[in-house]
Coordinates of C-alpha atoms in Angstrom, one line a residue:
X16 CA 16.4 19.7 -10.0
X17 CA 17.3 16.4 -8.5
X18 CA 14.6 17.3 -5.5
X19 CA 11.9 17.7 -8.3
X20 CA 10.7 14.7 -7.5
X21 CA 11.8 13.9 -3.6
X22 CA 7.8 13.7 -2.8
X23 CA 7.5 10.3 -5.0
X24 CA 10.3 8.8 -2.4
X25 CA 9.6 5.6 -0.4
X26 CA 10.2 8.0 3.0
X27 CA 8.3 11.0 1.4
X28 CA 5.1 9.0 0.1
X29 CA 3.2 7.6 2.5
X30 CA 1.3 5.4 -0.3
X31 CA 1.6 4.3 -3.5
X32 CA -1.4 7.1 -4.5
X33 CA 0.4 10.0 -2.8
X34 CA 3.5 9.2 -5.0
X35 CA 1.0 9.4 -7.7
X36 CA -0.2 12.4 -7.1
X37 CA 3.4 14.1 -6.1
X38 CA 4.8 12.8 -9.6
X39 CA 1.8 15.0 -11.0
X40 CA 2.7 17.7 -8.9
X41 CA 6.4 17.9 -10.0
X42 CA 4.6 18.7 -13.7
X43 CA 6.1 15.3 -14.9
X44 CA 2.8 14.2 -16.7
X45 CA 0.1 16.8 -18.9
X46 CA -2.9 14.5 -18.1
X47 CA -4.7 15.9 -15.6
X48 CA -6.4 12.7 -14.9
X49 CA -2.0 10.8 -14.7
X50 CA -2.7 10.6 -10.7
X51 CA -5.7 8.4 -10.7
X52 CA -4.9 6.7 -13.7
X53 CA -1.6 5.5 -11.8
X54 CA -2.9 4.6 -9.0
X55 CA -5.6 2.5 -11.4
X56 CA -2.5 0.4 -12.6
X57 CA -1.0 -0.1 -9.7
X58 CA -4.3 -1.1 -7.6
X59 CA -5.5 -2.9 -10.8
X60 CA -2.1 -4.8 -12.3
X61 CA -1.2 -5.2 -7.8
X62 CA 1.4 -3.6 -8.6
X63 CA 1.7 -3.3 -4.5
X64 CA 3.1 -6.5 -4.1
X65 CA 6.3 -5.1 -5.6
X66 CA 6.3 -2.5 -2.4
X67 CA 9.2 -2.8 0.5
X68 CA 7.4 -4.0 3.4
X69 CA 8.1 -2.1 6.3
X70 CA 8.8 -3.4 10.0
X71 CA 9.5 -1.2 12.8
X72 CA 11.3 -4.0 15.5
X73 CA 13.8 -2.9 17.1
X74 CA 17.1 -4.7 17.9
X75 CA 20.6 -4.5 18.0
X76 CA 23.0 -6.1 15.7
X77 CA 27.2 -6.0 15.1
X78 CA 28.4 -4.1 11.7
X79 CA 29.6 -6.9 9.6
X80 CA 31.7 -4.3 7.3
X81 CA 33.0 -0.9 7.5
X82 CA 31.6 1.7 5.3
X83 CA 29.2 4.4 4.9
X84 CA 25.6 5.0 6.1
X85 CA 23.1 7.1 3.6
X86 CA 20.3 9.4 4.4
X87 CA 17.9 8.0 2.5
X88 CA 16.3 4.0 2.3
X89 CA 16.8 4.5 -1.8
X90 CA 19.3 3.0 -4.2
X91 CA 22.8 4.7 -2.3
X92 CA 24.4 5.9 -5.8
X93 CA 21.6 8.8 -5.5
X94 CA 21.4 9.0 -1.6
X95 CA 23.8 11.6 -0.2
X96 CA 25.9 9.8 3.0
X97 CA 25.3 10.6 6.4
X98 CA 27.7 9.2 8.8
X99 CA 30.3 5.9 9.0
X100 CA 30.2 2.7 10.6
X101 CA 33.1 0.4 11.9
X102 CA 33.1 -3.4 11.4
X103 CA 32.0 -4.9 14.6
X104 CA 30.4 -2.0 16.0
X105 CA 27.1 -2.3 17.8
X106 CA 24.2 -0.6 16.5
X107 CA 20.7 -0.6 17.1
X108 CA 18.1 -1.2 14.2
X109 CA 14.5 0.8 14.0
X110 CA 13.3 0.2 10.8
X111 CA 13.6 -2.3 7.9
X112 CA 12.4 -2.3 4.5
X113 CA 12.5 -5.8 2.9
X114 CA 12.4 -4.9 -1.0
X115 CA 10.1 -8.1 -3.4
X116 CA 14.0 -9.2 -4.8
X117 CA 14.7 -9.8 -0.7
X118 CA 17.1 -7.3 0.1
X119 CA 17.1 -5.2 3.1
X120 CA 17.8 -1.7 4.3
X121 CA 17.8 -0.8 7.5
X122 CA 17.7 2.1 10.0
X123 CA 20.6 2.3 12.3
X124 CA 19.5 4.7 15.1
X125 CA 21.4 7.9 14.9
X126 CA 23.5 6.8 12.0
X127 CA 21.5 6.5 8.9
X128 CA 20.6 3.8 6.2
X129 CA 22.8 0.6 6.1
X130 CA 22.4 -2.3 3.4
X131 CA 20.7 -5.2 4.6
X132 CA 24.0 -7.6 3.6
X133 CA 26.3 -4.9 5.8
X134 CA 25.0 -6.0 9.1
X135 CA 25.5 -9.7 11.2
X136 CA 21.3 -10.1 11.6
X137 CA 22.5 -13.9 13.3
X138 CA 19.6 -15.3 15.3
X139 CA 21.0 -14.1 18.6
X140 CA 20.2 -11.0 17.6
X141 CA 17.2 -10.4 15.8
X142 CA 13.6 -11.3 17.5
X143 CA 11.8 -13.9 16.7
X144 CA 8.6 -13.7 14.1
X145 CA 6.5 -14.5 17.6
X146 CA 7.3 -11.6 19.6
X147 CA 5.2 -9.2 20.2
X148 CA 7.8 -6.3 19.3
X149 CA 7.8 -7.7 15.4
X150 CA 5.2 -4.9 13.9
X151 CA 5.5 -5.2 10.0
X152 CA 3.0 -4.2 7.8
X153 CA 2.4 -3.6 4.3
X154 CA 1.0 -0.5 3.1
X155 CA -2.5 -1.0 1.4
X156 CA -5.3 1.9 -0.2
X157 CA -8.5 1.2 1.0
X158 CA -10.8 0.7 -1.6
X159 CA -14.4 0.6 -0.2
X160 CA -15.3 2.5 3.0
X161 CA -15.0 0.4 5.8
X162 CA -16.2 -0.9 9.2
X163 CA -13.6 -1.8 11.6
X164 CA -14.4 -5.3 13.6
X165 CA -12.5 -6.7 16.6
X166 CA -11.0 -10.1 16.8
X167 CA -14.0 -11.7 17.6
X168 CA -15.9 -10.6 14.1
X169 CA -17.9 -8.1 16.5
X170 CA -18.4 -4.4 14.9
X171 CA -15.9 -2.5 16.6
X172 CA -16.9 1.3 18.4
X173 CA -13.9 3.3 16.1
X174 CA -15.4 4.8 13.7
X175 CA -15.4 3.8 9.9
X176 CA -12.5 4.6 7.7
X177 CA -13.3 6.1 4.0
X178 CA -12.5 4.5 0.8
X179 CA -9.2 6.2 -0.4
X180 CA -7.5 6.2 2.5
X181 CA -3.8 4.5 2.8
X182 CA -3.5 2.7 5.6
X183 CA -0.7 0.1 6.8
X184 CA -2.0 -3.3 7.0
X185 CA -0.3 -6.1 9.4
X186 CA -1.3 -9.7 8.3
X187 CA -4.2 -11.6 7.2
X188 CA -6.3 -13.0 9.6
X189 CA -9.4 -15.8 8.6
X190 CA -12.5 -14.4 11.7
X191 CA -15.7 -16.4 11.3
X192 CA -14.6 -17.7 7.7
X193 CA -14.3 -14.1 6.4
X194 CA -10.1 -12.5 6.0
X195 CA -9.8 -9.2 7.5
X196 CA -6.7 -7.6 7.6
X197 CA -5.9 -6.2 11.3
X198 CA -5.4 -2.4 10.7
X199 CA -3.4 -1.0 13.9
X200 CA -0.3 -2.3 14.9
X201 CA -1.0 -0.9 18.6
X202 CA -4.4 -1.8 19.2
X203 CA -4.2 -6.2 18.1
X204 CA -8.4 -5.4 18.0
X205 CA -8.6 -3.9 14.6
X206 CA -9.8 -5.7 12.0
X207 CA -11.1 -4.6 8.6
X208 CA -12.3 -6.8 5.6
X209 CA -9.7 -7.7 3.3
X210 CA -12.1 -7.5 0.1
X211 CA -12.2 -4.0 0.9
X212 CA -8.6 -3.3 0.3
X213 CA -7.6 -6.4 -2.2
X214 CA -10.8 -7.0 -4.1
X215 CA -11.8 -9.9 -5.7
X216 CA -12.2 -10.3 -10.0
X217 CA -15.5 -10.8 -11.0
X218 CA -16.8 -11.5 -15.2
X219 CA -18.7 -9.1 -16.6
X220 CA -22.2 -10.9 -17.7
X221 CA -23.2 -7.7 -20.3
X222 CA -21.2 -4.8 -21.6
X223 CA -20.9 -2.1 -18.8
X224 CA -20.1 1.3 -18.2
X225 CA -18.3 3.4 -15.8
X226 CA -19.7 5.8 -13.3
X227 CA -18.4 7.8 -10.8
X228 CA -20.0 8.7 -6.8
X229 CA -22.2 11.0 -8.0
X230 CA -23.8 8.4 -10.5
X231 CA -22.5 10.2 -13.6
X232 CA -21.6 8.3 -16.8
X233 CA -17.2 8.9 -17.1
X234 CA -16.4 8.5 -20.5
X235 CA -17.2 6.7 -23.7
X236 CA -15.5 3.7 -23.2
X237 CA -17.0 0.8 -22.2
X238 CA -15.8 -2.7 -20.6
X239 CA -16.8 -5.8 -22.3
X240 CA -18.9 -8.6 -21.5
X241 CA -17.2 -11.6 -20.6
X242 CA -14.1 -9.4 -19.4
X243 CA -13.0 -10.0 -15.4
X244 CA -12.4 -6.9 -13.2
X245 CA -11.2 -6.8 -9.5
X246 CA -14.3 -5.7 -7.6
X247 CA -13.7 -4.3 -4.0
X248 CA -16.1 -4.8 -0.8
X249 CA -20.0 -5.5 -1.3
X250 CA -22.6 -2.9 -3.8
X251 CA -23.1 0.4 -2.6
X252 CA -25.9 2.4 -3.5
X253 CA -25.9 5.8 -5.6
X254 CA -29.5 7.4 -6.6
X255 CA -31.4 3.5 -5.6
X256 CA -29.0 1.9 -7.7
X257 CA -26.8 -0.5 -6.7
X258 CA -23.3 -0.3 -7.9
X259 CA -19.7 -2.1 -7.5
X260 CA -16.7 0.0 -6.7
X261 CA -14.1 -1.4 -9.3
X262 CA -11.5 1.3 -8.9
X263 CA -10.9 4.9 -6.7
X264 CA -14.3 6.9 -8.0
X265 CA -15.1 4.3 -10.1
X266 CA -17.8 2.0 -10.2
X267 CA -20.0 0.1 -12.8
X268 CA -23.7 -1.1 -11.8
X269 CA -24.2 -4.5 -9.9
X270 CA -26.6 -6.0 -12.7
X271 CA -23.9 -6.1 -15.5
X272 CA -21.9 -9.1 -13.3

């Protein structure tokens, strides 16, 4: 079945973790716990960074060679084609992925996927980074449940978003000496603290355990002192304890760093 897997796909998966867990689904791994131990890697090794980022500006641009457009954003030797473009046609562009090697695909409206290196993108034509039109953001998993703040540092009315949750993140901002990332491309007001999605490594001081929301001891294993570990967002408490999120459902007491 070459649509075994068509949920792990960059315009299937909303997230790094739904890709995860659709690889699961497919029946590719036996572990039941190969979803969350993915997503581990890829939160803990930032594996993100090798992620397209995606921008939704719209703009038109010439065809800079004939050939054909593809259904999907993925590598075109396993994308079926959908439809043909002329050199030096116009077309309009909706959405652009811009892979970590800096190549492009893009969204012709109507037509289908193009390679980046197909299209004239001269100046005259694409927007500048300044407009307000450029939207591109960088999907992130939320790590730590989190308060959303408006420009101003101020603790915003929308209600807070829960730990787990992927969300698309549009640039780093620096508000009162803290970075937030702002969180809606729409709304320029809404900010949430970058340490809650990015983390920031901390040493162990004593051998530690990990525990999960509940409180309970997962495991045998134990992380050594002296080891570093990305921690995300500030302690949380779990029966008056106070603990450090280090991973989705993880977490190892506040006392052992």
């Amino acid at each position: 079945g070459g649509l075994r897997y068509s949920k792990t796909w960059l315009e299937n998966a909303s997230s790094p973790s739904a890709a995860a867990k659709a690889i699961k689904a497919a029946g590719y791994a036996t572990d039941k716990n190969y979803a969350s131990k993915l997503i581990n890697h890829i939160t803990s090794y930032n594996l993100t960074k090798y992620d397209p980022v995606y921008s939704g500006t719209n703009y038109t641009a010439k065809v800079a060679k004939s050939g054909a457009t593809y259904l999907y954003p993925t590598d075109h030797s396993v994308s079926p084609k959908k439809s043909y473009v002329t050199a030096g046609q116009t077309v309009t562009v909706t959405k652009t992925y811009t892979y970590y090697n800096g190549k492009k695909r893009m969204y012709l409206k109507g037509l289908g996927w193009i390679n980046g290196e197909d299209l004239n993108t001269g100046s005259s034509q694409a927007p500048s980074a300044h407009t307000s039109a450029t939207v591109s953001g960088q999907m992130k998993i939320l790590m730590h449940s989190a308060a959303i703040y408006t420009s101003t540092g101020a603790k915003s009315s929308a209600k807070s978003v829960k730990a787990g949750k992927s969300m698309m993140t549009y640039g780093l901002v620096t508000i009162n000496g803290a970075k937030y990332y702002r969180v809606n491309s729409a709304s320029a007001d809404q900010f949430i603290k970058a340490s809650n999605f990015d983390g920031s490594p901390r040493k162990l001081k004593h051998n530690a355990y990990l525990y999960n929301s509940k409180g309970k001891r997962v495991g045998k294993s134990k992380w050594l002192k002296g080891s570093s570990h990305t921690v995300y967002g500030g302690s949380v408490k779990i029966k008056h304890k106070q603990y450090y999120i280090v991973g989705l459902n993880q977490y190892v007491k506040k006392g052992n760093f």
